[in-house]
mmCIF file with all atom_site columns, C-alpha atoms in Angstrom:
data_model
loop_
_atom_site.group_PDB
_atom_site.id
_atom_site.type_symbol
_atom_site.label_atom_id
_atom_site.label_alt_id
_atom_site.label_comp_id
_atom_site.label_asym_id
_atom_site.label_entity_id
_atom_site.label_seq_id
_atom_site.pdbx_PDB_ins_code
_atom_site.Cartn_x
_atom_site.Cartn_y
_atom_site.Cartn_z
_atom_site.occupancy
_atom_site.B_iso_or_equiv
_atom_site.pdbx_formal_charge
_atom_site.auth_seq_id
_atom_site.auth_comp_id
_atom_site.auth_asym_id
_atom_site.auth_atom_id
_atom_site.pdbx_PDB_model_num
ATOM 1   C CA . UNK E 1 1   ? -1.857  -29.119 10.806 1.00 73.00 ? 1   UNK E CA 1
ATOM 2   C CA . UNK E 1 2   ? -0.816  -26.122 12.904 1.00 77.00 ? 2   UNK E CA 1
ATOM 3   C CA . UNK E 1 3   ? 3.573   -26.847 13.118 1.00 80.00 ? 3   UNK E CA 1
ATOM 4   C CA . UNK E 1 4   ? 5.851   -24.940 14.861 1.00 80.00 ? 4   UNK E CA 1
ATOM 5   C CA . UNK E 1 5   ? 9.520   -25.556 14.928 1.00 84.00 ? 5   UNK E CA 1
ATOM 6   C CA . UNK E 1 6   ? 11.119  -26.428 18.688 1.00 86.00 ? 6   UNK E CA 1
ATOM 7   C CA . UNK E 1 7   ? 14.105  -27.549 20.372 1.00 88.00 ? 7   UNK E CA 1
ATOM 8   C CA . UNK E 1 8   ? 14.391  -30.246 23.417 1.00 89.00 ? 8   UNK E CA 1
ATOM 9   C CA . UNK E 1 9   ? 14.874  -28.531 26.333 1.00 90.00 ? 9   UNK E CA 1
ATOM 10  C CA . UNK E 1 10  ? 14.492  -31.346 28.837 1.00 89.00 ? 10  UNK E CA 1
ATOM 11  C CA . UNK E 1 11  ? 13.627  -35.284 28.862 1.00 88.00 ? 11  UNK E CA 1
ATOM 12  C CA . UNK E 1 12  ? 12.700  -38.427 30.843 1.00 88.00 ? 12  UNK E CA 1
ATOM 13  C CA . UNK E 1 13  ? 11.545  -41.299 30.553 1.00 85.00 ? 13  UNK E CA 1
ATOM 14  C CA . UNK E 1 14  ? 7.683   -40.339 29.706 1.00 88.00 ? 14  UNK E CA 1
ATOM 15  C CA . UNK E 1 15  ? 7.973   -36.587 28.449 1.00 87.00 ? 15  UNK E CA 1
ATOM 16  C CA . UNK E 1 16  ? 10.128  -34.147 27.200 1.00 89.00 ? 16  UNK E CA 1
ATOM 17  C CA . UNK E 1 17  ? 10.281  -30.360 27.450 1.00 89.00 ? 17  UNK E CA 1
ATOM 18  C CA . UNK E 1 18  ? 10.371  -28.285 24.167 1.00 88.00 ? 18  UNK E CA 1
ATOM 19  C CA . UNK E 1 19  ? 10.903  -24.404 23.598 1.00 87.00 ? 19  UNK E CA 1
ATOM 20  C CA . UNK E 1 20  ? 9.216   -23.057 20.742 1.00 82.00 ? 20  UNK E CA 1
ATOM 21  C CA . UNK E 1 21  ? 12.438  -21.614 18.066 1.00 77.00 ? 21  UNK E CA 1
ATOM 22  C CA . UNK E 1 22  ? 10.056  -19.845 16.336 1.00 64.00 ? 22  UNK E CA 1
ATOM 23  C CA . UNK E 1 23  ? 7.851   -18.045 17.926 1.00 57.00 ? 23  UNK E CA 1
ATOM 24  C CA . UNK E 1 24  ? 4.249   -17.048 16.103 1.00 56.00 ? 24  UNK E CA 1
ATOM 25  C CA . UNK E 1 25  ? 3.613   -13.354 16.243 1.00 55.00 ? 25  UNK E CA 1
ATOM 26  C CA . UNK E 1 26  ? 1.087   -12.735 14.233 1.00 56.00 ? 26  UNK E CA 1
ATOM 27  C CA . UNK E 1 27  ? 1.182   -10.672 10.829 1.00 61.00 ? 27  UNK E CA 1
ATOM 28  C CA . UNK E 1 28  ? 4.028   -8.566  11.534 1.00 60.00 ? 28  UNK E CA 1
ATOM 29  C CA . UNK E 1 29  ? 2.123   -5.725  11.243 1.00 63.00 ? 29  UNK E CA 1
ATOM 30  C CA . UNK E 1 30  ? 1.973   -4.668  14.555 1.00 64.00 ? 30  UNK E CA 1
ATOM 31  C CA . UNK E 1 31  ? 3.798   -1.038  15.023 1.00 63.00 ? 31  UNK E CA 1
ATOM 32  C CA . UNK E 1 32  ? 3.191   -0.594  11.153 1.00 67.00 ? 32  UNK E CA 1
ATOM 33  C CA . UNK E 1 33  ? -0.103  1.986   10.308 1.00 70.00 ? 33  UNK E CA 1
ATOM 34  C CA . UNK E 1 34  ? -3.342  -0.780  9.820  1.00 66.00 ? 34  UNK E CA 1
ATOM 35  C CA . UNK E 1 35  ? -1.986  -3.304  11.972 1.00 66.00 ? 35  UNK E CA 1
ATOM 36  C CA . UNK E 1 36  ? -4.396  -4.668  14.488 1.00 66.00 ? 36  UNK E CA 1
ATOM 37  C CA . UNK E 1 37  ? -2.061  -4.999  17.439 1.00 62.00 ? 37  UNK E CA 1
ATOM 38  C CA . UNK E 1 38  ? -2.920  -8.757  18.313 1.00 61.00 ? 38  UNK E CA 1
ATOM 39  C CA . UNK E 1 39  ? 0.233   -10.287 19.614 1.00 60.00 ? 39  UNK E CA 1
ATOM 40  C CA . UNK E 1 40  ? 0.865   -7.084  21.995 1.00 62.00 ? 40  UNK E CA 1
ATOM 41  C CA . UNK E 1 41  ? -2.792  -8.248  22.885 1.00 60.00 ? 41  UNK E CA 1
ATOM 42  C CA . UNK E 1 42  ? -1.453  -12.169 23.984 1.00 60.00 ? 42  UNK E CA 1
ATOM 43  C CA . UNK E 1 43  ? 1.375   -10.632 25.840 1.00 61.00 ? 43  UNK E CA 1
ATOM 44  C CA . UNK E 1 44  ? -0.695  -8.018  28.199 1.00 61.00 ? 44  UNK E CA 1
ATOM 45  C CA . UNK E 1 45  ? -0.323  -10.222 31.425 1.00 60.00 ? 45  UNK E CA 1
ATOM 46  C CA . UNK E 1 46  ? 2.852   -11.039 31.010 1.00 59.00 ? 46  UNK E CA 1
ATOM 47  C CA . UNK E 1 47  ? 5.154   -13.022 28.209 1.00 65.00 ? 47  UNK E CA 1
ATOM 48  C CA . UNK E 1 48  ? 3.462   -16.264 27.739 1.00 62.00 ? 48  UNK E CA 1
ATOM 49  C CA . UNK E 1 49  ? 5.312   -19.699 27.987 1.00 69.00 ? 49  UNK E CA 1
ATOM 50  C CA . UNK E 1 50  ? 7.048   -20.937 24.843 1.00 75.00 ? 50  UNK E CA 1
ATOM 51  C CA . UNK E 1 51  ? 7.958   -24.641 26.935 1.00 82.00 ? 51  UNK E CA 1
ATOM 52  C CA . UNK E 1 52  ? 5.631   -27.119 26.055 1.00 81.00 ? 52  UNK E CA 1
ATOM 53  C CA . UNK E 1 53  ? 5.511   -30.816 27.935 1.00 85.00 ? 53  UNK E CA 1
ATOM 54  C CA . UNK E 1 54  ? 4.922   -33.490 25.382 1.00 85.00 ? 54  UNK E CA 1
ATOM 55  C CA . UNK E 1 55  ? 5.251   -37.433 25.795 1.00 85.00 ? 55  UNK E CA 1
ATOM 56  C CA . UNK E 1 56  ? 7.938   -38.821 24.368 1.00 83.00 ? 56  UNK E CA 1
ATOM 57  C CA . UNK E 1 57  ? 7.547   -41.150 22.320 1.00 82.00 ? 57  UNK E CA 1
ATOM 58  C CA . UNK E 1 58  ? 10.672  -41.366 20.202 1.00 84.00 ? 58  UNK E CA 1
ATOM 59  C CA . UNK E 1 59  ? 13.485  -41.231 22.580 1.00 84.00 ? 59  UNK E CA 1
ATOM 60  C CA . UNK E 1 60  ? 14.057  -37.548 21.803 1.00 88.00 ? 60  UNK E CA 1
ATOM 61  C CA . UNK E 1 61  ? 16.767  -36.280 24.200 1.00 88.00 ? 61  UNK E CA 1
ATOM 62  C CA . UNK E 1 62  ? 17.998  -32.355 25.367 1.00 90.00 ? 62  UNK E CA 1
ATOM 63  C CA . UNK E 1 63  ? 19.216  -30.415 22.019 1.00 89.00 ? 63  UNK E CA 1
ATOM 64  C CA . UNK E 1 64  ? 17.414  -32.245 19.370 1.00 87.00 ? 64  UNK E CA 1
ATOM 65  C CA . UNK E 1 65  ? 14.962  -30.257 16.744 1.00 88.00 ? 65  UNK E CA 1
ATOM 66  C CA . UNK E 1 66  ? 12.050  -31.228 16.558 1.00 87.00 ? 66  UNK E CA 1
ATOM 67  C CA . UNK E 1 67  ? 8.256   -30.133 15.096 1.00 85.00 ? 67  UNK E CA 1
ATOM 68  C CA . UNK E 1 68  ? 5.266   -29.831 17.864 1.00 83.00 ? 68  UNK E CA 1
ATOM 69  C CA . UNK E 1 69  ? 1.527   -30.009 15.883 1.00 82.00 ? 69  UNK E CA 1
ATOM 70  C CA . UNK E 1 70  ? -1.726  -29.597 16.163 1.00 78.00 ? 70  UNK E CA 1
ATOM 71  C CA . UNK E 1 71  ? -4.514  -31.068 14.754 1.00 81.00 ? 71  UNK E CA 1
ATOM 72  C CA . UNK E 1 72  ? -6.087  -28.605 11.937 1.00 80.00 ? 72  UNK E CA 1
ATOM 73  C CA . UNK E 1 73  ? -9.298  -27.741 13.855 1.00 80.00 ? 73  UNK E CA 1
ATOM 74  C CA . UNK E 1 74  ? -8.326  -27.920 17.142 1.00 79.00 ? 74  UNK E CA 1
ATOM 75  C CA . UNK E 1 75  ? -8.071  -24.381 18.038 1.00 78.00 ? 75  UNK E CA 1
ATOM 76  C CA . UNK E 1 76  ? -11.073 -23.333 16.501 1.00 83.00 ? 76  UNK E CA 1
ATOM 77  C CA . UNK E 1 77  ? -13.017 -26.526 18.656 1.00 82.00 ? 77  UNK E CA 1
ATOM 78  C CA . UNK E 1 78  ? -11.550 -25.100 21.768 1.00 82.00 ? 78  UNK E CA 1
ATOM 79  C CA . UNK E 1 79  ? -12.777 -21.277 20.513 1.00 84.00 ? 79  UNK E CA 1
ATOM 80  C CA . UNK E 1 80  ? -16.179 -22.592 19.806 1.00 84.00 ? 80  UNK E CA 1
ATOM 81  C CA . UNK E 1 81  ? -16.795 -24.745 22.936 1.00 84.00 ? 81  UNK E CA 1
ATOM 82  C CA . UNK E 1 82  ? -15.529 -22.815 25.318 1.00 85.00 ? 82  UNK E CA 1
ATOM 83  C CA . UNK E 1 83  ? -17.411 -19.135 24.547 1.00 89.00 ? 83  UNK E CA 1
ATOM 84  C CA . UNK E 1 84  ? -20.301 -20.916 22.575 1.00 90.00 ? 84  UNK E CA 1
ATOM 85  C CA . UNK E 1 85  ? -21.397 -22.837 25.564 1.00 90.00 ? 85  UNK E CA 1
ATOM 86  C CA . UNK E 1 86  ? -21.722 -20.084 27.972 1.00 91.00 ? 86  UNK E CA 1
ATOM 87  C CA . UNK E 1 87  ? -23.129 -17.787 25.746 1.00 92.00 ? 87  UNK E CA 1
ATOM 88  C CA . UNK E 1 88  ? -25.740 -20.515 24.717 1.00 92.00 ? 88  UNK E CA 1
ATOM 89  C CA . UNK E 1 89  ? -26.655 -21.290 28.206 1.00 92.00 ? 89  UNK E CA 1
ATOM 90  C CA . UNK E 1 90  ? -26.598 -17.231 29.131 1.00 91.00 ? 90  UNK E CA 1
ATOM 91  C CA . UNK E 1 91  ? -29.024 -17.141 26.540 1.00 93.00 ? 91  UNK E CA 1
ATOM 92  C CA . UNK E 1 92  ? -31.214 -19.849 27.370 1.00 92.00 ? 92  UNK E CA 1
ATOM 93  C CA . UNK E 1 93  ? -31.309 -18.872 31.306 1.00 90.00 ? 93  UNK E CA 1
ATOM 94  C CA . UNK E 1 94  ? -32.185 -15.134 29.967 1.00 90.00 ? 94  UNK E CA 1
ATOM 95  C CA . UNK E 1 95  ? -34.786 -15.811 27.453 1.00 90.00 ? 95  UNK E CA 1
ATOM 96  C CA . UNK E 1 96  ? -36.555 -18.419 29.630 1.00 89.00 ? 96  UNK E CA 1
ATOM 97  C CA . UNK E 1 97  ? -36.521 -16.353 32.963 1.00 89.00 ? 97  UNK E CA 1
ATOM 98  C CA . UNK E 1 98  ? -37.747 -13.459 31.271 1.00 87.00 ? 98  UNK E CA 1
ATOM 99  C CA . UNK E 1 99  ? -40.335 -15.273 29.471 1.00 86.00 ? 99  UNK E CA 1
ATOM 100 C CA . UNK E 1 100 ? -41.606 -16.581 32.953 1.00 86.00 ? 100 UNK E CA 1
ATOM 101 C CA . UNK E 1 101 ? -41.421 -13.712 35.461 1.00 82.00 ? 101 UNK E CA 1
ATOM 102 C CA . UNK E 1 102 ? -39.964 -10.219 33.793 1.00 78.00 ? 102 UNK E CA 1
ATOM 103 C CA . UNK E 1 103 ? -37.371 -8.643  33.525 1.00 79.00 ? 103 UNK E CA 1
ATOM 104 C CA . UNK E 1 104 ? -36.582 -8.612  37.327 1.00 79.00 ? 104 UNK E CA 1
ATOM 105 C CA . UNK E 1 105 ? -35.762 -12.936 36.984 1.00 85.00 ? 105 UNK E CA 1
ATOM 106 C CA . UNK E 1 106 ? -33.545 -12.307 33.881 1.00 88.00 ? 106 UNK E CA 1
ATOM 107 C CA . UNK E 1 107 ? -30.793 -11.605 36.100 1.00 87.00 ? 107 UNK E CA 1
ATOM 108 C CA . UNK E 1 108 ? -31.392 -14.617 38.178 1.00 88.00 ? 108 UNK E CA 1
ATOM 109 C CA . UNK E 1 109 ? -31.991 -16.277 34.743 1.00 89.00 ? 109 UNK E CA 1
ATOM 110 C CA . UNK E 1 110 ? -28.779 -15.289 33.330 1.00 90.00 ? 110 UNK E CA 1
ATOM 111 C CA . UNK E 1 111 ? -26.886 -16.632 36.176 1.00 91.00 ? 111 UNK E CA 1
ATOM 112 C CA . UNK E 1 112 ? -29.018 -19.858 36.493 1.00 91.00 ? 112 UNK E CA 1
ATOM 113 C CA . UNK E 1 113 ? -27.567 -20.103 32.725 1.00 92.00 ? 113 UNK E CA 1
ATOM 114 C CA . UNK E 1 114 ? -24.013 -19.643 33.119 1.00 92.00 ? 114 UNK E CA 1
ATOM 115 C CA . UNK E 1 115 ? -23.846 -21.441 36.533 1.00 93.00 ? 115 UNK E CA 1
ATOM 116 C CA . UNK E 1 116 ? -25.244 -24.555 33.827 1.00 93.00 ? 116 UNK E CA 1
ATOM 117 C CA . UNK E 1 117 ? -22.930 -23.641 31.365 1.00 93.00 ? 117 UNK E CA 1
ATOM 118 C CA . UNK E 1 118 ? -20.086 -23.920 33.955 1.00 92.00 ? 118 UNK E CA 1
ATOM 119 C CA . UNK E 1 119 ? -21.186 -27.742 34.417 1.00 91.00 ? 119 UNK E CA 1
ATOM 120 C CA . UNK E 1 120 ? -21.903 -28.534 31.144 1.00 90.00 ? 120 UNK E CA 1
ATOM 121 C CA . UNK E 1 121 ? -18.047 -27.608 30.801 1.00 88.00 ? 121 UNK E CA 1
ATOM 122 C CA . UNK E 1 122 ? -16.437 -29.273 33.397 1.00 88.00 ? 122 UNK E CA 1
ATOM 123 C CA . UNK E 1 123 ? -18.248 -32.710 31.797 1.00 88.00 ? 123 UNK E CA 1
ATOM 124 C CA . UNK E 1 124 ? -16.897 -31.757 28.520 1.00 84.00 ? 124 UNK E CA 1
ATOM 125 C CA . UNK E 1 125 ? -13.488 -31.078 29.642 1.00 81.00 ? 125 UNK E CA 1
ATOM 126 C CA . UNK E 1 126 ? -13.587 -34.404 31.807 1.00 82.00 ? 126 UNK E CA 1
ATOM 127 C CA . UNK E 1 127 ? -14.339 -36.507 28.950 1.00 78.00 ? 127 UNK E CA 1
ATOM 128 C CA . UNK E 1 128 ? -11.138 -38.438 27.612 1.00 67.00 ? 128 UNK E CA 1
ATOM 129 C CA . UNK E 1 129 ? -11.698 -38.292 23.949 1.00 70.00 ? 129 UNK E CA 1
ATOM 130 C CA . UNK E 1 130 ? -12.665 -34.316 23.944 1.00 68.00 ? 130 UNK E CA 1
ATOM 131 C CA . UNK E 1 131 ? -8.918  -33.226 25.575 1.00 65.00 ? 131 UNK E CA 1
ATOM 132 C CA . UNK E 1 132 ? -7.397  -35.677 22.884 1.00 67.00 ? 132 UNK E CA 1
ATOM 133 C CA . UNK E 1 133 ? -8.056  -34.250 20.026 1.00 66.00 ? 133 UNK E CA 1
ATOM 134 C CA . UNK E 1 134 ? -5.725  -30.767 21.501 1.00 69.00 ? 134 UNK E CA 1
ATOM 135 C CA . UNK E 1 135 ? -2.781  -32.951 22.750 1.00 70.00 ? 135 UNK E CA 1
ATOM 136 C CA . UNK E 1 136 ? 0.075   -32.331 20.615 1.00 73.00 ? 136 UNK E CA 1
ATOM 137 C CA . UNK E 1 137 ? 2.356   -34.204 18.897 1.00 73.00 ? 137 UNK E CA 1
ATOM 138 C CA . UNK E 1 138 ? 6.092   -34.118 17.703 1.00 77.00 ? 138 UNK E CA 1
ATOM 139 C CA . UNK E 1 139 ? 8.407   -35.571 15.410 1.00 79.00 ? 139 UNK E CA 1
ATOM 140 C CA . UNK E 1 140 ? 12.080  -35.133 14.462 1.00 80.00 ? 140 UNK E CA 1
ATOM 141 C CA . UNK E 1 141 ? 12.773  -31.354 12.519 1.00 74.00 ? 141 UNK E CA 1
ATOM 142 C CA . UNK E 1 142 ? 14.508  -33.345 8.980  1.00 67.00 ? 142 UNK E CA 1
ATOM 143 C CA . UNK E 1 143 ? 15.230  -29.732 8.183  1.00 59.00 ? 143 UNK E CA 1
ATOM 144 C CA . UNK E 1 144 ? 17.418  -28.947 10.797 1.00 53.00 ? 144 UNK E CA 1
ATOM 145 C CA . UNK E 1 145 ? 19.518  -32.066 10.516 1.00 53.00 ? 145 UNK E CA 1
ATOM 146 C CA . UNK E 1 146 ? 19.868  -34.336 6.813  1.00 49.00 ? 146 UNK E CA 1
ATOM 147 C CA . UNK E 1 147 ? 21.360  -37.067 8.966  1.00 49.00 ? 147 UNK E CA 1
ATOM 148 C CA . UNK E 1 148 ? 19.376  -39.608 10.480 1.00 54.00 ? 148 UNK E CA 1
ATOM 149 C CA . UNK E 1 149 ? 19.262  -40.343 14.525 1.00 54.00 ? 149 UNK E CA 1
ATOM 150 C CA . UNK E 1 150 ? 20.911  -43.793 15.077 1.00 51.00 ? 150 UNK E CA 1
ATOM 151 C CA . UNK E 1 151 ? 18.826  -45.753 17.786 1.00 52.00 ? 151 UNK E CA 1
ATOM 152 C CA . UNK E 1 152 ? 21.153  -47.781 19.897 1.00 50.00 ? 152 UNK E CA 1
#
């Protein structure tokens, strides 16, 4: 499970807005000699959000700590569908345009490919079941409070 620590910025009755506390930044080892750089990399276009919308479903209200996860996996499902798809289908549309007419239809191929790829995709990312397994989910921080909430 892939945890961060957060903090209720906002709630209603359905959702509630949290701000990352702790911020991942990689290994640390970014201005140090060896480091690779990677979390200057995530912030090129601009600081990316740290609020998250989540549904509430424990009542959590504005100030209360809490942990947002991720399933183990989920990441690396997202990584592998979204560039392995494309790159299959650029492949495909290449190899089988060029096998038919040349090199000249391997561009046409190529696009033919990715165009598929592009609705291959959106079906994915339509389906119900595949965008559940990225949604997170959050539960009270114990660490930041030993006391537990009282439910009226």
């Amino acid at each position: 499970m892939i945890e961060a620590r957060a903090v209720v910025v906002r709630s209603d009755a359905t959702s509630v807005w949290v701000k990352l506390s702790d911020p991942v930044a990689g290994c640390g080892r970014c201005n140090e000699p060896g480091g690779c750089g990677g979390a200057r990399i995530a912030h090129a276009f601009g600081r990316p959000s740290d609020i998250f919308r989540i549904d509430n479903t424990r009542g959590f209200v504005p100030g209360d700590a809490v942990v947002v996860s991720l399933r183990d996996g989920a990441a690396l499902g997202a990584a592998l569908t979204s560039y392995g798809i494309p790159t299959a289908g650029a492949l495909l549309g290449v190899i089988v345009a060029t096998w038919l007419g040349g090199e000249t239809s391997a561009w046409l191929g190529l696009v033919a490919g990715l165009l598929m790829s592009y609705g291959v995709m959106r079906r994915v990312a339509q389906r119900r079941g595949w965008r559940q397994q990225f949604s997170l989910s959050i539960r009270a921080d114990g660490a930041a409070c030993p006391h537990p909430r009282v439910q009226p």
